[in-house]
Structure formats: C-alpha cells, structure tokens
Coordinates of C-alpha atoms in Angstrom, one line a residue:
M1 CA 1.4 3.3 -0.9
I2 CA 4.6 1.1 -1.1
N3 CA 2.5 -2.1 -1.9
I4 CA 0.4 -0.2 -4.4
M5 CA 3.5 0.9 -6.3
S6 CA 5.6 -2.3 -6.0
V7 CA 2.9 -5.1 -5.9
D8 CA -0.4 -3.9 -7.3
A9 CA 0.9 -2.0 -10.2
E10 CA 3.1 -4.9 -11.2
R11 CA 0.2 -7.4 -11.1
V12 CA -1.9 -5.1 -13.3
G13 CA 0.9 -4.8 -15.8
H14 CA 1.5 -8.6 -15.9
F15 CA -2.2 -9.2 -16.6
G16 CA -1.7 -8.1 -20.2
A17 CA 0.0 -11.4 -20.9
Y18 CA -3.1 -13.3 -19.8
I19 CA -5.8 -11.1 -21.3
H20 CA -6.3 -13.3 -24.3
D21 CA -6.5 -16.6 -22.3
P22 CA -10.3 -16.6 -21.6
L23 CA -11.0 -16.4 -25.4
L24 CA -8.5 -19.2 -26.2
I25 CA -9.9 -21.4 -23.4
M26 CA -13.5 -21.0 -24.6
L27 CA -12.3 -21.8 -28.2
Q28 CA -10.5 -24.9 -27.1
L29 CA -13.5 -26.1 -25.1
A30 CA -15.8 -25.5 -28.1
L31 CA -13.5 -27.4 -30.5
A32 CA -13.0 -30.3 -28.0
L33 CA -16.8 -30.7 -27.4
S34 CA -17.5 -30.6 -31.1
I35 CA -15.0 -33.4 -31.7
L36 CA -16.5 -35.4 -28.9
Y37 CA -19.9 -35.0 -30.4
T38 CA -18.6 -36.3 -33.8
T39 CA -16.9 -39.2 -32.0
L40 CA -19.3 -40.2 -29.3
G41 CA -22.6 -38.7 -30.3
L42 CA -25.1 -37.9 -27.5
A43 CA -22.5 -39.0 -24.9
S44 CA -20.7 -35.7 -25.6
I45 CA -23.6 -34.0 -23.8
A46 CA -22.4 -35.7 -20.6
A47 CA -18.9 -34.5 -21.2
F48 CA -20.3 -30.9 -21.7
V49 CA -22.3 -31.2 -18.4
A50 CA -19.3 -32.5 -16.6
T51 CA -17.1 -29.7 -17.9
V52 CA -19.7 -27.1 -16.8
L53 CA -19.8 -28.7 -13.4
V54 CA -16.0 -28.4 -13.1
M55 CA -16.1 -24.8 -14.1
L56 CA -18.9 -24.1 -11.6
A57 CA -16.8 -25.8 -8.9
Y58 CA -14.1 -23.2 -9.5
Y59 CA -16.4 -20.3 -8.7
P60 CA -16.9 -20.7 -4.9
V61 CA -13.2 -21.6 -4.6
S62 CA -12.1 -18.5 -6.5
K63 CA -14.5 -16.4 -4.4
L64 CA -12.9 -17.7 -1.3
F65 CA -9.4 -17.1 -2.6
S66 CA -10.4 -13.5 -3.5
K67 CA -11.7 -12.9 0.0
Y68 CA -8.5 -14.3 1.7
Y69 CA -6.2 -12.5 -0.7
K70 CA -7.8 -9.2 -0.1
S71 CA -7.5 -9.6 3.6
L72 CA -3.9 -10.7 3.1
M73 CA -3.0 -7.5 1.2
Q74 CA -4.7 -5.4 3.9
S75 CA -2.7 -7.0 6.7
R76 CA 0.4 -6.6 4.6
D77 CA -0.3 -2.9 4.2
Q78 CA -0.7 -2.5 7.9
R79 CA 2.6 -4.3 8.6
M80 CA 4.5 -2.2 6.0
K81 CA 3.0 1.0 7.4
V82 CA 4.1 0.2 11.0
T83 CA 7.5 -1.0 9.8
A84 CA 8.1 2.1 7.8
E85 CA 7.1 4.3 10.7
I86 CA 9.4 2.4 13.0
L87 CA 12.4 2.7 10.7
K88 CA 11.6 6.4 10.2
N89 CA 11.8 7.0 14.0
M90 CA 14.4 4.5 14.9
R91 CA 16.6 7.0 16.8
I92 CA 13.7 7.9 19.0
L93 CA 12.9 4.3 19.7
K94 CA 16.5 3.5 20.6
L95 CA 16.8 6.6 22.8
Q96 CA 13.6 5.7 24.7
A97 CA 14.4 1.9 24.7
W98 CA 11.1 1.1 23.0
D99 CA 12.6 -1.2 20.4
M100 CA 11.5 -4.5 21.9
N101 CA 7.9 -3.2 22.4
F102 CA 7.6 -2.2 18.8
L103 CA 9.3 -5.4 17.7
S104 CA 6.6 -7.4 19.4
K105 CA 4.0 -5.3 17.6
I106 CA 5.6 -6.1 14.2
Y107 CA 5.6 -9.8 15.2
D108 CA 1.9 -9.6 16.0
L109 CA 1.2 -8.0 12.7
R110 CA 3.3 -10.6 10.9
N111 CA 1.4 -13.4 12.6
V112 CA -1.9 -12.0 11.4
E113 CA -0.5 -11.7 7.9
N114 CA 0.7 -15.3 8.1
E115 CA -2.7 -16.5 9.1
W116 CA -4.3 -14.9 6.1
L117 CA -1.5 -16.2 3.9
K118 CA -2.2 -19.8 5.1
K119 CA -5.9 -19.4 4.3
A120 CA -5.1 -17.9 0.8
V121 CA -2.6 -20.7 0.0
S122 CA -5.1 -23.3 1.3
S123 CA -7.8 -22.0 -1.0
L124 CA -5.4 -22.0 -3.9
A125 CA -4.4 -25.6 -3.1
L126 CA -8.1 -26.5 -3.2
T127 CA -8.4 -24.9 -6.7
V128 CA -5.4 -27.0 -7.9
S129 CA -7.0 -30.1 -6.4
V130 CA -10.2 -29.5 -8.3
F131 CA -8.1 -29.0 -11.5
W132 CA -6.3 -32.4 -11.1
I133 CA -9.5 -34.2 -10.4
S134 CA -11.4 -32.6 -13.3
P135 CA -10.0 -34.6 -16.3
T136 CA -10.6 -37.9 -14.6
F137 CA -14.0 -36.8 -13.6
V138 CA -15.0 -35.8 -17.2
S139 CA -13.6 -39.1 -18.6
V140 CA -15.5 -41.3 -16.1
I141 CA -18.8 -39.4 -16.6
T142 CA -18.4 -39.6 -20.4
F143 CA -17.5 -43.3 -20.7
S144 CA -20.1 -44.2 -18.1
T145 CA -22.8 -42.4 -20.2
C146 CA -21.6 -44.3 -23.3
M147 CA -22.1 -47.6 -21.5
L148 CA -25.6 -46.5 -20.3
I149 CA -26.9 -45.3 -23.6
G150 CA -25.3 -48.1 -25.6
V151 CA -22.6 -46.3 -27.5
P152 CA -20.0 -48.9 -28.5
L153 CA -16.6 -48.1 -27.0
E154 CA -14.4 -49.1 -30.0
S155 CA -10.7 -48.6 -29.7
G156 CA -10.7 -45.8 -32.3
K157 CA -13.4 -43.9 -30.5
V158 CA -11.8 -44.4 -27.1
L159 CA -8.4 -43.2 -28.3
S160 CA -9.9 -40.3 -30.1
A161 CA -11.9 -39.4 -27.0
I162 CA -8.8 -39.7 -24.8
A163 CA -6.9 -37.4 -27.2
T164 CA -9.8 -34.9 -27.0
F165 CA -9.8 -35.1 -23.2
K166 CA -6.1 -34.1 -23.4
M167 CA -7.2 -31.0 -25.3
L168 CA -9.8 -30.4 -22.6
Q169 CA -7.2 -30.9 -19.9
S170 CA -4.8 -28.3 -21.5
A171 CA -7.7 -25.8 -21.4
I172 CA -8.5 -26.7 -17.8
I173 CA -4.8 -26.6 -16.9
E174 CA -4.8 -22.8 -17.6
L175 CA -8.0 -22.3 -15.7
P176 CA -6.7 -22.2 -12.1
N177 CA -3.8 -19.9 -13.0
L178 CA -6.1 -17.7 -15.0
I179 CA -8.6 -17.5 -12.1
S180 CA -5.8 -16.7 -9.7
T181 CA -4.4 -14.0 -12.0
I182 CA -7.8 -12.4 -12.6
T183 CA -8.6 -12.5 -8.9
Q184 CA -5.3 -10.9 -7.9
T185 CA -5.6 -8.3 -10.7
R186 CA -9.1 -7.4 -9.7
V187 CA -8.1 -6.9 -6.0
S188 CA -5.1 -4.8 -7.2
L189 CA -7.3 -2.7 -9.5
L190 CA -9.8 -2.1 -6.7
R191 CA -7.0 -1.0 -4.3
I192 CA -5.5 1.3 -6.9
A193 CA -8.9 2.7 -7.8
S194 CA -9.7 3.3 -4.1
F195 CA -6.4 5.2 -3.7
L196 CA -6.9 7.3 -6.9
S197 CA -10.5 8.1 -5.7
L198 CA -9.3 9.8 -2.6
N199 CA -10.2 13.4 -2.2
E200 CA -7.5 15.8 -3.5
L201 CA -6.2 18.5 -1.3
S202 CA -8.1 21.7 -1.8
V203 CA -6.3 24.2 -4.0
D204 CA -8.0 27.1 -2.3
A205 CA -7.3 25.9 1.3
V206 CA -4.5 28.5 1.6
V207 CA -4.9 32.0 0.3
K208 CA -1.8 33.9 -0.7
L209 CA -1.9 37.4 0.7
L210 CA -1.5 40.3 -1.7
A211 CA 1.6 42.4 -1.6
S212 CA -0.2 45.2 0.2
R213 CA -1.0 42.8 3.1
I214 CA 2.5 41.5 3.1
D215 CA 3.8 45.1 3.5
N216 CA 1.7 45.2 6.6
Q217 CA 3.8 42.4 8.1
V218 CA 1.1 39.8 8.1
A219 CA 2.7 36.3 7.8
V220 CA 0.0 33.9 8.9
E221 CA -3.7 34.6 9.5
I222 CA -6.5 32.1 10.3
S223 CA -10.0 33.4 10.9
G224 CA -12.7 31.0 12.1
G225 CA -10.8 28.0 10.8
N226 CA -12.2 24.5 11.2
F227 CA -10.0 21.6 9.9
T228 CA -10.5 17.9 9.9
W229 CA -8.6 14.8 8.8
D230 CA -11.8 12.9 8.3
H231 CA -14.9 14.5 6.7
L232 CA -17.1 11.7 8.1
A233 CA -16.1 12.6 11.7
P234 CA -18.9 14.2 13.8
H235 CA -16.5 17.0 15.0
P236 CA -13.6 18.7 13.3
T237 CA -10.0 17.9 14.4
L238 CA -9.3 21.6 15.1
K239 CA -12.3 24.0 15.7
D240 CA -12.6 27.8 15.8
I241 CA -9.0 28.6 15.2
N242 CA -8.2 32.3 15.1
I243 CA -4.6 33.4 15.0
K244 CA -2.6 36.2 13.4
V245 CA 1.2 36.0 13.2
E246 CA 3.2 39.0 11.9
Q247 CA 6.5 38.7 10.2
G248 CA 9.5 38.6 12.5
M249 CA 7.5 37.2 15.4
R250 CA 8.8 34.0 17.1
I251 CA 5.9 31.8 18.1
A252 CA 5.9 28.7 20.4
I253 CA 3.0 26.4 20.3
C254 CA 2.6 24.5 23.6
G255 CA 0.3 21.8 24.6
T256 CA -0.1 18.2 25.8
V257 CA 0.6 15.2 23.6
G258 CA -2.1 14.8 21.0
S259 CA -3.5 18.3 21.5
G260 CA -3.1 19.2 17.9
K261 CA 0.2 21.1 17.7
S262 CA 1.5 19.3 14.6
T263 CA -2.0 19.3 13.1
L264 CA -2.0 23.1 13.3
L265 CA 1.3 23.3 11.4
S266 CA -0.1 20.9 8.8
C267 CA -3.1 23.2 8.5
I268 CA -0.8 26.1 7.8
L269 CA 0.9 24.0 5.1
G270 CA -2.4 23.2 3.5
E271 CA -2.2 19.4 4.2
V272 CA -5.3 19.2 6.4
P273 CA -8.7 19.6 4.6
K274 CA -10.4 22.8 5.5
V275 CA -14.0 22.7 6.5
S276 CA -14.6 26.4 6.9
G277 CA -12.8 29.7 7.6
V278 CA -10.0 31.6 5.9
L279 CA -6.3 30.7 6.0
S280 CA -4.0 33.3 4.6
L281 CA -0.2 33.2 4.2
G282 CA 2.2 36.0 3.3
G283 CA 5.4 35.1 1.5
S284 CA 6.8 31.6 1.3
T285 CA 6.8 28.8 4.0
A286 CA 9.2 26.1 5.1
Y287 CA 8.7 23.2 7.5
V288 CA 11.7 21.9 9.4
P289 CA 10.6 18.8 11.4
Q290 CA 12.4 17.7 14.6
S291 CA 15.2 15.2 14.3
A292 CA 16.2 13.1 17.3
W293 CA 19.9 13.0 18.1
I294 CA 22.2 11.6 20.8
Q295 CA 25.1 13.6 22.2
V296 CA 28.1 11.7 23.4
E297 CA 30.6 13.6 25.4
V298 CA 34.2 12.4 25.0

C-alpha cells in the first residue's frame, strides 16, 4: 500500500510528460528516412532496415527489464510490509529480545531485493548499450550499401547523410528512456489495477439490530457464521460460529496462538468476508487493541 501511494502513483503521474514522445519519435524517423531517400536513393532502404533492426533489438531487452522490474517491486513490497510490521510492534520485539532475529529477516529480504535490482539495472545497461551502438550501426550499414550498389559518396551527400543520422540519433536517444518509462508505468498501472480490483468488504456482512431487539439486551449475535480471509481456500477460516452476547456481559475469548481469537473480533467488526450465516450487532462497537508496555519500578 505504501509503495502504491508513494511510488506507483508518482510514476503514473509523471508519464504524462512522456505521452507525446512516441508520436514525435515516429515523426522524426519518417522525416529522417525521407531525407535519406532524397539524398542516397535506394541506399536509404538499408538505413530503414537497420533502424527497424535496432528497434526490434529493444523489444527483448525491454521485456527482460519489465520482468525484472516487476519482481523488484514485489520484493520491495515484501520488505516494506515486514519493516512496517516490525516498527509497529517494536515494543514487543524489545521486550522479548527478538530484535536481532527480525533484523536478520530484514537483511534477507533486502538481499533478495538487491539481487532483483542488480538484474534490472543490468538489463537497463544493456538497453543503453544497444542505444549507443545503434547510430554507428545504421551509418555503417547505409554507407556499405552505397558502396555495394554504386551510389557515389560525394562530400555533400555524406555530410547531409551524417546530419540526418544525427536526427535519427536524437530520436533513438529518447527510445531507451521512453521504453523504460513505459515499462515502469505499465507495471505500476497493473499493480494499482490489481489493488483496485480487490473485493470490497460486504456492506451487509453486519446487520444492525432493531431497537426492539436492543431493548432485549442483545449486543452481539452470530448464527451459523462461516468466515474466511481467502475465498479460494478449501475451508473457511472460522466455521459454524454460534454465539450470543447480551449487553452488560463480560466475555473472555481464550485459546491457543493462531486459534482465531483476533479473527473472531475482526468478524464482529465486519473486516472478515462472510461466507454464510447471520451476524447481528446491537448499538455501536469499539475495538481497543492491546498495547505492550514495560513497567520500571523506581
């Protein structure tokens, strides 16, 4: 969630500054190739083919960069999630002397993130290398074709062709940055879309009791409740829950670690998706979580 708000949303916003670049690059390429055709004749076809080959060379590299960048963002999300959870429960970690264990876990996650970062940067460096080679490659192919088909390389034609290659180079210069920006924006859009496509909490998960039921001192009532965090799971998280709590009662929920005590409270708050059953509440609810503390006697 933090990365979506701070990183992905920012990248999507910045893409507006590059949205016109594809059209400009295509226009520059068309003008440059038309000038080359006027200057060199049929040899401009070789320049066109070389330019197409350069653009095709960018595709597998950009595909590789997209794959590595997506994995990088996923590993970064995992690290941020664990870090936020540790900072949230720092008092408990200090009290139980678990800080070094969780610190090593963060280091492991950071090492995984660094590995994906290295791969992403390496693929980006490969893209830049293709970019630097491409102007020389196009020039060599074009002038070699001129020599093969007998086009005279006069000084005026050569200088005009070199100036046109500069125009091509300016278009190709923007290509790696544009591909990187489009790739990052696409990954960010997919991440934002996947988050926005998550199922909303059901509005009818909790039924508010009528005043007549509240007068009968019914505070919380669950009949045949089945709740699950994951709809794809074969079995619900909590199954066949039947409970009735009247107002004024003090209830203690006891159980082993991971038995579902906190999940039951989340069900009452309407935070866990309901599969079946009826959950009714009378009046308003408040949730006061536990807070670790250390008492020092003076």
